[in-house]
Short mmCIF file of N, CA and C in Angstrom, two decimals:
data_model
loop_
_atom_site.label_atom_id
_atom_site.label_comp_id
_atom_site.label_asym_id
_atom_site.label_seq_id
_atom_site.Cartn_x
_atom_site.Cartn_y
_atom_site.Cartn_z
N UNK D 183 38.23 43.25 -38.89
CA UNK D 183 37.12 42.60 -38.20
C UNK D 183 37.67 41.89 -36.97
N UNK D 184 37.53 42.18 -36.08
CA UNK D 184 37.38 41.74 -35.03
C UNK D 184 36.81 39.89 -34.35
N UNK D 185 37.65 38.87 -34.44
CA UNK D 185 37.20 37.61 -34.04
C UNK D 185 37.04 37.38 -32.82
N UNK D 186 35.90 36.87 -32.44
CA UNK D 186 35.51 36.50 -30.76
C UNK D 186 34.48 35.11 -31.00
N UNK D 187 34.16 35.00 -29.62
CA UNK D 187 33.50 33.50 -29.71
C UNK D 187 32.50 33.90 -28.49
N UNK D 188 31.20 32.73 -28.54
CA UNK D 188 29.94 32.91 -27.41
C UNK D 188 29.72 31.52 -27.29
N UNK D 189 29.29 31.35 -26.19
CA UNK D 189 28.77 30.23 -25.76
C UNK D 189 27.37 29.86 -25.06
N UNK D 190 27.14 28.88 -25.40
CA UNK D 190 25.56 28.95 -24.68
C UNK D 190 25.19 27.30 -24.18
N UNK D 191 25.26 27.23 -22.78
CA UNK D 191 25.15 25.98 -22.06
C UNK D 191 23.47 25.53 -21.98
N UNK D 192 23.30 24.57 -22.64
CA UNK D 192 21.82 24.23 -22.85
C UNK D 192 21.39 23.02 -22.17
N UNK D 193 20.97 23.07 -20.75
CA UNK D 193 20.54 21.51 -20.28
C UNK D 193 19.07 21.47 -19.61
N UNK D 194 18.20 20.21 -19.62
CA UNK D 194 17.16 19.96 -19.38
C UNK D 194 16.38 20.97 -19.92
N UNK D 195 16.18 21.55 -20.92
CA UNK D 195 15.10 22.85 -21.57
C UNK D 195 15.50 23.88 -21.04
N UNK D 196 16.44 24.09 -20.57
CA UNK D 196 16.92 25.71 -20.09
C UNK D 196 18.38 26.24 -20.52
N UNK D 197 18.31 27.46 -20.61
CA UNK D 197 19.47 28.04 -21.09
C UNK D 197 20.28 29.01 -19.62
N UNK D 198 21.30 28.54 -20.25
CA UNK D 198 22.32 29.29 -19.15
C UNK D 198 22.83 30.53 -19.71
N UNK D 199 22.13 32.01 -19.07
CA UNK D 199 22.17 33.16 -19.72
C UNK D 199 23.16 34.01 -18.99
N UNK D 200 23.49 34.93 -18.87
CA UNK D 200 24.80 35.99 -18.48
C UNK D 200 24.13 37.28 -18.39
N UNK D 201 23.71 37.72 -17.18
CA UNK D 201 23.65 39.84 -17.72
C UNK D 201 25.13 40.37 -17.66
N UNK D 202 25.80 40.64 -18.89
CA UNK D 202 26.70 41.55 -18.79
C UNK D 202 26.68 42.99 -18.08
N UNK D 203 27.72 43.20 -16.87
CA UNK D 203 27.70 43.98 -15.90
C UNK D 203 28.93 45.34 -16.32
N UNK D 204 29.17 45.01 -17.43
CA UNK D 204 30.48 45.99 -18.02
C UNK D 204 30.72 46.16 -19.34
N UNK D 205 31.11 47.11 -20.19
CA UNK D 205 32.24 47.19 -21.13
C UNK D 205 30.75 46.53 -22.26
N UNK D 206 31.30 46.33 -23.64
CA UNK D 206 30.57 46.58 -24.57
C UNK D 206 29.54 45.11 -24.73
N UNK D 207 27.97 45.59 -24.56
CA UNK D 207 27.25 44.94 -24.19
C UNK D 207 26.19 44.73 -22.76
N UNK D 208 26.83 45.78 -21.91
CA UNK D 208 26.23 45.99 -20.82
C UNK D 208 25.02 46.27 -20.77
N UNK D 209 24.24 45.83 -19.75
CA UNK D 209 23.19 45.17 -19.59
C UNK D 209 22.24 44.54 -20.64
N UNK D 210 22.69 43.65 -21.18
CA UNK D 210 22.01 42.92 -22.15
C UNK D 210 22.27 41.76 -21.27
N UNK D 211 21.01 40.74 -21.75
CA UNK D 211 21.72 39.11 -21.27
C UNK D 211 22.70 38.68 -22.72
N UNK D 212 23.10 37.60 -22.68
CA UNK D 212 23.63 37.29 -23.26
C UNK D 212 24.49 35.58 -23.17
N UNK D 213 24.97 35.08 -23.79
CA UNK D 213 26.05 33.93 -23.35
C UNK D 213 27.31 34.73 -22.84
N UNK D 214 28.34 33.81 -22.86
CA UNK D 214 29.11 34.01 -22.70
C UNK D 214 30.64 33.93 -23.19
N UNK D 215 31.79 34.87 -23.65
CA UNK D 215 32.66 34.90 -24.69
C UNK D 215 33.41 36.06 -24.74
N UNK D 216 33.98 36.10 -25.60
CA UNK D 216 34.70 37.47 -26.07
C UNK D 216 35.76 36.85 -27.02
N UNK D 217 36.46 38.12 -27.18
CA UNK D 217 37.66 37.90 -28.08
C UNK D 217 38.48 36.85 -28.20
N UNK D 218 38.97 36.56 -29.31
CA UNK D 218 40.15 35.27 -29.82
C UNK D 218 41.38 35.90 -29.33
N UNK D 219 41.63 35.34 -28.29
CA UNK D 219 43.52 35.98 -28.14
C UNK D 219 44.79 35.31 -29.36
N UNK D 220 45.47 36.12 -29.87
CA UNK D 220 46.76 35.69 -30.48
C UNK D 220 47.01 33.80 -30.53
N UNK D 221 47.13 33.36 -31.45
CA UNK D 221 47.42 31.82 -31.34
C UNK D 221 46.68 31.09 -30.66
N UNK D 222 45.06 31.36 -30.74
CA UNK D 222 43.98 30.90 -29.96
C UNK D 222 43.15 30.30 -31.02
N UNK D 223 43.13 29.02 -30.76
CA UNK D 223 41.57 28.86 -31.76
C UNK D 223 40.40 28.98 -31.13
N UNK D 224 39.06 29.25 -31.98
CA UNK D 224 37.87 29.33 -31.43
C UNK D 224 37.56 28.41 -30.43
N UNK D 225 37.66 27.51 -30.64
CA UNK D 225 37.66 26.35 -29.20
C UNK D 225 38.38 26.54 -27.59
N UNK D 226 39.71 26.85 -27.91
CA UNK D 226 40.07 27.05 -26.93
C UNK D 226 39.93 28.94 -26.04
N UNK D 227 39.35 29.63 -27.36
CA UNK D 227 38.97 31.13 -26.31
C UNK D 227 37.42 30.58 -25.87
N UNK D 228 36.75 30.11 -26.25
CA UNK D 228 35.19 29.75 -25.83
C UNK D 228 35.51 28.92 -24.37
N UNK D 229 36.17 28.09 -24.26
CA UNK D 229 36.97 27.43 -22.67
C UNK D 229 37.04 28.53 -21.90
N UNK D 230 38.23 29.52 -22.22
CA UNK D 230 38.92 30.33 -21.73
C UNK D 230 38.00 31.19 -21.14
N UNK D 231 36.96 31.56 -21.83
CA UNK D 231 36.53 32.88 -21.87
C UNK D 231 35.42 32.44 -21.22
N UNK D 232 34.25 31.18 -20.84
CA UNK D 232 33.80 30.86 -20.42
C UNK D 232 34.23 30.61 -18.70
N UNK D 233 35.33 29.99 -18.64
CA UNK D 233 35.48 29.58 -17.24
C UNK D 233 35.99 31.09 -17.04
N UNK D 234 36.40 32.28 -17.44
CA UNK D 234 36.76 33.17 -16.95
C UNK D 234 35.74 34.40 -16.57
N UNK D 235 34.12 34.57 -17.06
CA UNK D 235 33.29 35.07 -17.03
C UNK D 235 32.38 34.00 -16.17
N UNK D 236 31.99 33.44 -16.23
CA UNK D 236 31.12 32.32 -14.91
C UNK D 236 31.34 31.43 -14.08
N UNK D 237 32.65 31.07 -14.53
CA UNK D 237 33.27 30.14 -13.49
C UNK D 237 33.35 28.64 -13.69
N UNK D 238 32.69 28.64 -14.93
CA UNK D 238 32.29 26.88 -15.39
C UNK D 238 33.28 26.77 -16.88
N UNK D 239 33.64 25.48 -17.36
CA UNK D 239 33.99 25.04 -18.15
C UNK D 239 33.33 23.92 -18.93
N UNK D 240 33.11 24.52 -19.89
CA UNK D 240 31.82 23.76 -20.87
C UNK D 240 32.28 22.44 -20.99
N UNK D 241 32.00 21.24 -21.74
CA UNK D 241 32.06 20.15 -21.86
C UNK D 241 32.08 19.51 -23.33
N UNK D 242 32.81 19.69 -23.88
CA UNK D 242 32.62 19.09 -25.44
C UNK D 242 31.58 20.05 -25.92
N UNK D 243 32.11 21.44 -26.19
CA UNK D 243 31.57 22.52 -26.86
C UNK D 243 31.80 21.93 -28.25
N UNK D 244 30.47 22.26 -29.00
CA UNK D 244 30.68 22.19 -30.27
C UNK D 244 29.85 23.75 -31.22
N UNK D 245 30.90 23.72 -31.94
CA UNK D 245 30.08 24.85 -33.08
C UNK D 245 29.49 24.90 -33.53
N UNK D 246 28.10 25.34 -33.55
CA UNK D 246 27.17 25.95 -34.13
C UNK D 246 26.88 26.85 -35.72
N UNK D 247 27.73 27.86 -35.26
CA UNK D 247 27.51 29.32 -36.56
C UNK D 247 28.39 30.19 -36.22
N UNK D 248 28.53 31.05 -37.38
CA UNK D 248 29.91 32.30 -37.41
C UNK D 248 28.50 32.97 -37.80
N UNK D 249 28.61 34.50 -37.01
CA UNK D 249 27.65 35.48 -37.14
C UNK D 249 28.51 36.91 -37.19
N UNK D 250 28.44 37.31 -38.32
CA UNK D 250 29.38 38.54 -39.28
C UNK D 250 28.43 39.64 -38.65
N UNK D 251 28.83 40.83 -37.88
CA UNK D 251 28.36 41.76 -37.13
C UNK D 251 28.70 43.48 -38.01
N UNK D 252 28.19 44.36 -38.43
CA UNK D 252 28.56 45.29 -38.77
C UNK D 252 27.92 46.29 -38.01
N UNK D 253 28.44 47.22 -37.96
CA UNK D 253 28.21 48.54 -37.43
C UNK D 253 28.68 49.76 -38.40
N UNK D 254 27.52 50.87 -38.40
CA UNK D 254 27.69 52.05 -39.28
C UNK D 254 27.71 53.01 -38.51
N UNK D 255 27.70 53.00 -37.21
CA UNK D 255 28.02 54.40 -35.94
C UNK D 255 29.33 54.57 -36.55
N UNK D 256 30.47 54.46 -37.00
CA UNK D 256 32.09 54.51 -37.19
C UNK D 256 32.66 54.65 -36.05
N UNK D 257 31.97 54.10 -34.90
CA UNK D 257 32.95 53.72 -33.34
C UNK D 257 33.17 52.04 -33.11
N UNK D 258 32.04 51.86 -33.42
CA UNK D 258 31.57 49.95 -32.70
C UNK D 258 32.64 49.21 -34.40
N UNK D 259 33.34 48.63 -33.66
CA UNK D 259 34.73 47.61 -34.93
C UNK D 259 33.51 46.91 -35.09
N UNK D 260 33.59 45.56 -36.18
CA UNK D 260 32.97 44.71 -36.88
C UNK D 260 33.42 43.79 -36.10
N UNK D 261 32.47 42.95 -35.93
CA UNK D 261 32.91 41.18 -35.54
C UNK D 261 32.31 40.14 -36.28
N UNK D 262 33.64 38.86 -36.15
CA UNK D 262 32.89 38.28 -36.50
C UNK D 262 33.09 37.20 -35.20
N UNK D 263 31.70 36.61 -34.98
CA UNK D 263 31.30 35.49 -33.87
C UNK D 263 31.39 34.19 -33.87
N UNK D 264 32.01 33.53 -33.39
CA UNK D 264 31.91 32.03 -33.77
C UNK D 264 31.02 31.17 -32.30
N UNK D 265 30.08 30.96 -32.47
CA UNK D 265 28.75 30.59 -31.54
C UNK D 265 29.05 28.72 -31.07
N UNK D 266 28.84 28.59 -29.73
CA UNK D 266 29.11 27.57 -29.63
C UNK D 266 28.02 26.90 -28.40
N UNK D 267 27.65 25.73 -28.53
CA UNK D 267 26.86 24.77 -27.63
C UNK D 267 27.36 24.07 -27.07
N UNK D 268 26.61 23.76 -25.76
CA UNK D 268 27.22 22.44 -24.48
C UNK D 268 26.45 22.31 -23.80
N UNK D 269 26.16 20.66 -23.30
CA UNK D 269 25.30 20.46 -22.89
C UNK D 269 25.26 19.93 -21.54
N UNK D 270 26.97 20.05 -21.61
CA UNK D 270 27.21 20.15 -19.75
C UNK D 270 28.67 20.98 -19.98
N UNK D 271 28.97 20.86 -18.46
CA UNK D 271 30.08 21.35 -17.52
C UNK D 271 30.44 21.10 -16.64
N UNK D 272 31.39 21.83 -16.11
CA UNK D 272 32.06 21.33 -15.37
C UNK D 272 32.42 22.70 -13.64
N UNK D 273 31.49 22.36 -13.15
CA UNK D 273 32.00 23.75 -11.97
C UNK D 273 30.45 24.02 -11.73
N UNK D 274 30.85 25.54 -11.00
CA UNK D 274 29.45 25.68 -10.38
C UNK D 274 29.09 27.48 -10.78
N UNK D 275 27.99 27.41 -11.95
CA UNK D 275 27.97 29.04 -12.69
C UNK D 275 28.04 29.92 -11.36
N UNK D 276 28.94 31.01 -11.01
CA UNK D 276 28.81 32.30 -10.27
C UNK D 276 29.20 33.36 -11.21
N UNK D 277 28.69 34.42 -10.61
CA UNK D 277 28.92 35.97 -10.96
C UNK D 277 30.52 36.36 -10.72
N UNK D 278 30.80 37.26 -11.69
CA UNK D 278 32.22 37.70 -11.36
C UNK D 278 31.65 38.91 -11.78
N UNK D 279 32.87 39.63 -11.64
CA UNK D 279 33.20 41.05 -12.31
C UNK D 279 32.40 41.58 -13.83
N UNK D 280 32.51 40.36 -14.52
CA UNK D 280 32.27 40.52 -15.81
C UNK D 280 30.69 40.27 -15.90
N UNK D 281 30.11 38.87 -15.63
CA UNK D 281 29.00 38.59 -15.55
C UNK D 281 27.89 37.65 -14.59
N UNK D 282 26.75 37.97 -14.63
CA UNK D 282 26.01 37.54 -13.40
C UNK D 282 25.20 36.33 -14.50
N UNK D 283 25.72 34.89 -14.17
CA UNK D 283 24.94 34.16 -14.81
C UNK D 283 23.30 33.62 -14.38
N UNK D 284 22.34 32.91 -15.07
CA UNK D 284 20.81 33.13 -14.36
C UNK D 284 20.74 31.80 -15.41
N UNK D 285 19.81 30.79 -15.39
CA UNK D 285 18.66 29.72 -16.00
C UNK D 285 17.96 30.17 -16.28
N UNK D 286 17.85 29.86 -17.82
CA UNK D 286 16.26 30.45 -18.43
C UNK D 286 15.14 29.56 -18.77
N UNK D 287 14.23 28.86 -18.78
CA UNK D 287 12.96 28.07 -19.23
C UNK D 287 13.39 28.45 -21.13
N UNK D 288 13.84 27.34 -21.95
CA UNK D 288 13.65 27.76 -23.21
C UNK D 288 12.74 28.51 -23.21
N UNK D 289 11.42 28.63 -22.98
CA UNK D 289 10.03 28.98 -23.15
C UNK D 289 10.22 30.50 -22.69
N UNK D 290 11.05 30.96 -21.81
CA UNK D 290 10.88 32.57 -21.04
C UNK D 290 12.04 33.12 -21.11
N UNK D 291 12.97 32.62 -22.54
CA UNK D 291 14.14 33.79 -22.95
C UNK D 291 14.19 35.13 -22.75
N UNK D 292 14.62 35.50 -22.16
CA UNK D 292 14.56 37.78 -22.28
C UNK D 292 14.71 38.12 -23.65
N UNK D 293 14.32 37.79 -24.68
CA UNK D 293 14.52 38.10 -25.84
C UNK D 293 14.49 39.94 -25.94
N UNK D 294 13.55 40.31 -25.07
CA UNK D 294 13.84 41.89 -25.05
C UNK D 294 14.69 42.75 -24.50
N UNK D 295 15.31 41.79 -23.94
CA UNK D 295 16.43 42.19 -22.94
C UNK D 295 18.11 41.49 -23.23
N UNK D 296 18.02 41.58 -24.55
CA UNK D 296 19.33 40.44 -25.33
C UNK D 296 19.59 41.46 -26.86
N UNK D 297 20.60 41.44 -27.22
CA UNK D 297 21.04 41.73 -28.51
C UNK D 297 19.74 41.84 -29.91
N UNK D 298 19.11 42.72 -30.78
CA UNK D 298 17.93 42.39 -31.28
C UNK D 298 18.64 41.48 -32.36
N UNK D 299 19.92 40.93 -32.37
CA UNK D 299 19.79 40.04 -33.35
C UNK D 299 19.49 38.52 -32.79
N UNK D 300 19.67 38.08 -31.76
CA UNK D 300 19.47 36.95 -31.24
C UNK D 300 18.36 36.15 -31.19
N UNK D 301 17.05 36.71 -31.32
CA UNK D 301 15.32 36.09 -32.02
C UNK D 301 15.91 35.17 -33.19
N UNK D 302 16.69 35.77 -34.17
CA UNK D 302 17.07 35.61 -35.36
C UNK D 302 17.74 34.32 -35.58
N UNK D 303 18.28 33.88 -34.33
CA UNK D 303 19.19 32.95 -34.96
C UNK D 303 19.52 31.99 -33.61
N UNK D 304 19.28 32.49 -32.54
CA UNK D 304 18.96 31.74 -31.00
C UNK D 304 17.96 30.80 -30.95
N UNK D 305 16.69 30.47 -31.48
CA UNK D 305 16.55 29.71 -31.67
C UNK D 305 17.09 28.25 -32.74
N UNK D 306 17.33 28.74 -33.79
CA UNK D 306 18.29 27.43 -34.29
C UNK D 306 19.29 26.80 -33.98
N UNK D 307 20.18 27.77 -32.61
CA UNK D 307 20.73 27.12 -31.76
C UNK D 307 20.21 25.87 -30.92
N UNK D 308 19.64 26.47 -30.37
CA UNK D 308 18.65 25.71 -28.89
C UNK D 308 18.12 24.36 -29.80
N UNK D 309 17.50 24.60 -31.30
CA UNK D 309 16.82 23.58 -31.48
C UNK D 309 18.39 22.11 -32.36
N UNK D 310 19.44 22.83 -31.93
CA UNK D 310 21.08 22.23 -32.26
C UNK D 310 21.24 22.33 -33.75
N UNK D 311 20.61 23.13 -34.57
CA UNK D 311 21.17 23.20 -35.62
C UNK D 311 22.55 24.15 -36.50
N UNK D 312 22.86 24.28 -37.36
CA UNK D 312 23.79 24.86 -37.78
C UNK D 312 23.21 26.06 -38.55
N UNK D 313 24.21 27.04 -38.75
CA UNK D 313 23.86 28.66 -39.01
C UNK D 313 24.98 29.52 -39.52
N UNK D 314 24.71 30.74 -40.44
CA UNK D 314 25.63 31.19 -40.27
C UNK D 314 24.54 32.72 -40.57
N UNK D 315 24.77 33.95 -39.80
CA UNK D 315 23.85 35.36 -40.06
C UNK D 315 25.35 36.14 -40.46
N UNK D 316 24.62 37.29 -41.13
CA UNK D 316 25.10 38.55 -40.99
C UNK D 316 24.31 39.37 -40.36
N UNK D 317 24.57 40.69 -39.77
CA UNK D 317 23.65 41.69 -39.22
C UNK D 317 24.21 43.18 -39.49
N UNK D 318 23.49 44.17 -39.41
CA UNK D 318 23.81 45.52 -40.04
C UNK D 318 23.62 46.66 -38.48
N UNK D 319 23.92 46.88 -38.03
CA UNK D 319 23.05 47.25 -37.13
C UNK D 319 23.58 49.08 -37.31
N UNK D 320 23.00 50.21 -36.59
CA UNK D 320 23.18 51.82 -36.76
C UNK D 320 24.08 51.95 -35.57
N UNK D 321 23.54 51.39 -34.46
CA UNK D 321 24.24 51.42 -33.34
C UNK D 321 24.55 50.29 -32.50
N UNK D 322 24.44 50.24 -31.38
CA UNK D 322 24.21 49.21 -30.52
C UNK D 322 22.98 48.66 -30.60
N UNK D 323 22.18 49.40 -30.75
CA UNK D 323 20.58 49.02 -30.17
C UNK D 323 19.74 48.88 -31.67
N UNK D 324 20.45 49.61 -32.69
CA UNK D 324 19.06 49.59 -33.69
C UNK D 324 19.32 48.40 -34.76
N UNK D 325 19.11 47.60 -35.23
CA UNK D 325 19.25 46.40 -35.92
C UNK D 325 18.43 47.16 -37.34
N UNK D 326 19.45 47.38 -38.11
CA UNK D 326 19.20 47.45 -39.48
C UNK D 326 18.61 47.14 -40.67
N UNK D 327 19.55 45.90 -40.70
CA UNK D 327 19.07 44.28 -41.80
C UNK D 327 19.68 43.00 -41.15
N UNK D 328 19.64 42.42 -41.30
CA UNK D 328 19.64 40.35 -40.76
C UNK D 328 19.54 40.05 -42.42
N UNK D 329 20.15 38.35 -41.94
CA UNK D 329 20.53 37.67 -43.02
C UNK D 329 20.52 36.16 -42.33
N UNK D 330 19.81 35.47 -42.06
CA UNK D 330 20.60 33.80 -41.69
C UNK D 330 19.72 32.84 -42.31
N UNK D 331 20.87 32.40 -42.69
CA UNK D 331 21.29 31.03 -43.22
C UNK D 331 21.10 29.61 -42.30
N UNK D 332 20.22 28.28 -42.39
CA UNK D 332 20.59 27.32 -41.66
C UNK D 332 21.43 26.28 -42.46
N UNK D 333 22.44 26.18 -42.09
CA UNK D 333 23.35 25.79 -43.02
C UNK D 333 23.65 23.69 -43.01
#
């Protein structure tokens, strides 16, 4: 299984969203994250991986939920996610290579235009609570079964 981390910057009722412009996940919105490097804890790849995809560095990120990812295509590895909140930063969000960040109105999420597991469990974020899902999905796109927990 595969460990990575996401982040999601939440200030004045809006969310700070990402269209991924590459590589697995492309064009979905999304936060922002990826993989745990070697001798990394979840804290410090959610930093990493944040100021390296938008340009900002979160502010007293705190954890949220671990969200256990499966796939039955036998290409897409398993992950598991460790989800994280902040309610500031530090820098100024731009686009890189990786992703084009945008402000969302809590109220006008792209929910159709985001991962179909994220309805599921994106809101208990936003509203700061704790979580933990599993998800099943066929491929990328088809969402199987769900499972979450507010923990």
């Amino acid at each position: 299984m595969t460990s990575a981390v996401l982040c999601f910057i939440i200030k004045d009722g809006r969310v700070l969203l990402a269209m991924k412009k590459r590589s697995f996940g492309k064009g979905w919105w999304n936060g922002y994250g990826g993989k745990i490097e070697a001798g990394e804890s979840p804290l410090e790849a959610v930093i990493r991986e944040t100021r390296e995809e938008i340009g900002i560095v979160p502010k007293d990120p705190v954890h949220h939920g671990t969200l256990h990812f499966f796939f039955e295509d036998g290409k897409t590895p398993d992950w598991q996610v460790h989800v994280f909140r902040a309610d500031g930063f530090e820098g100024n969000p731009s686009e890189t290579e990786e992703m084009a960040p945008q402000w969302f109105s809590v109220e006008e999420i792209p929910y159709n235009s985001m991962w179909k597991d994220d309805p599921h469990w994106l809101p208990l974020l936003l509203e700061g609570k704790r979580f933990e899902g599993k998800f099943t999905f066929r491929d990328n796109v088809t969402l199987l079964s769900h499972e979450v927990t507010e923990l």
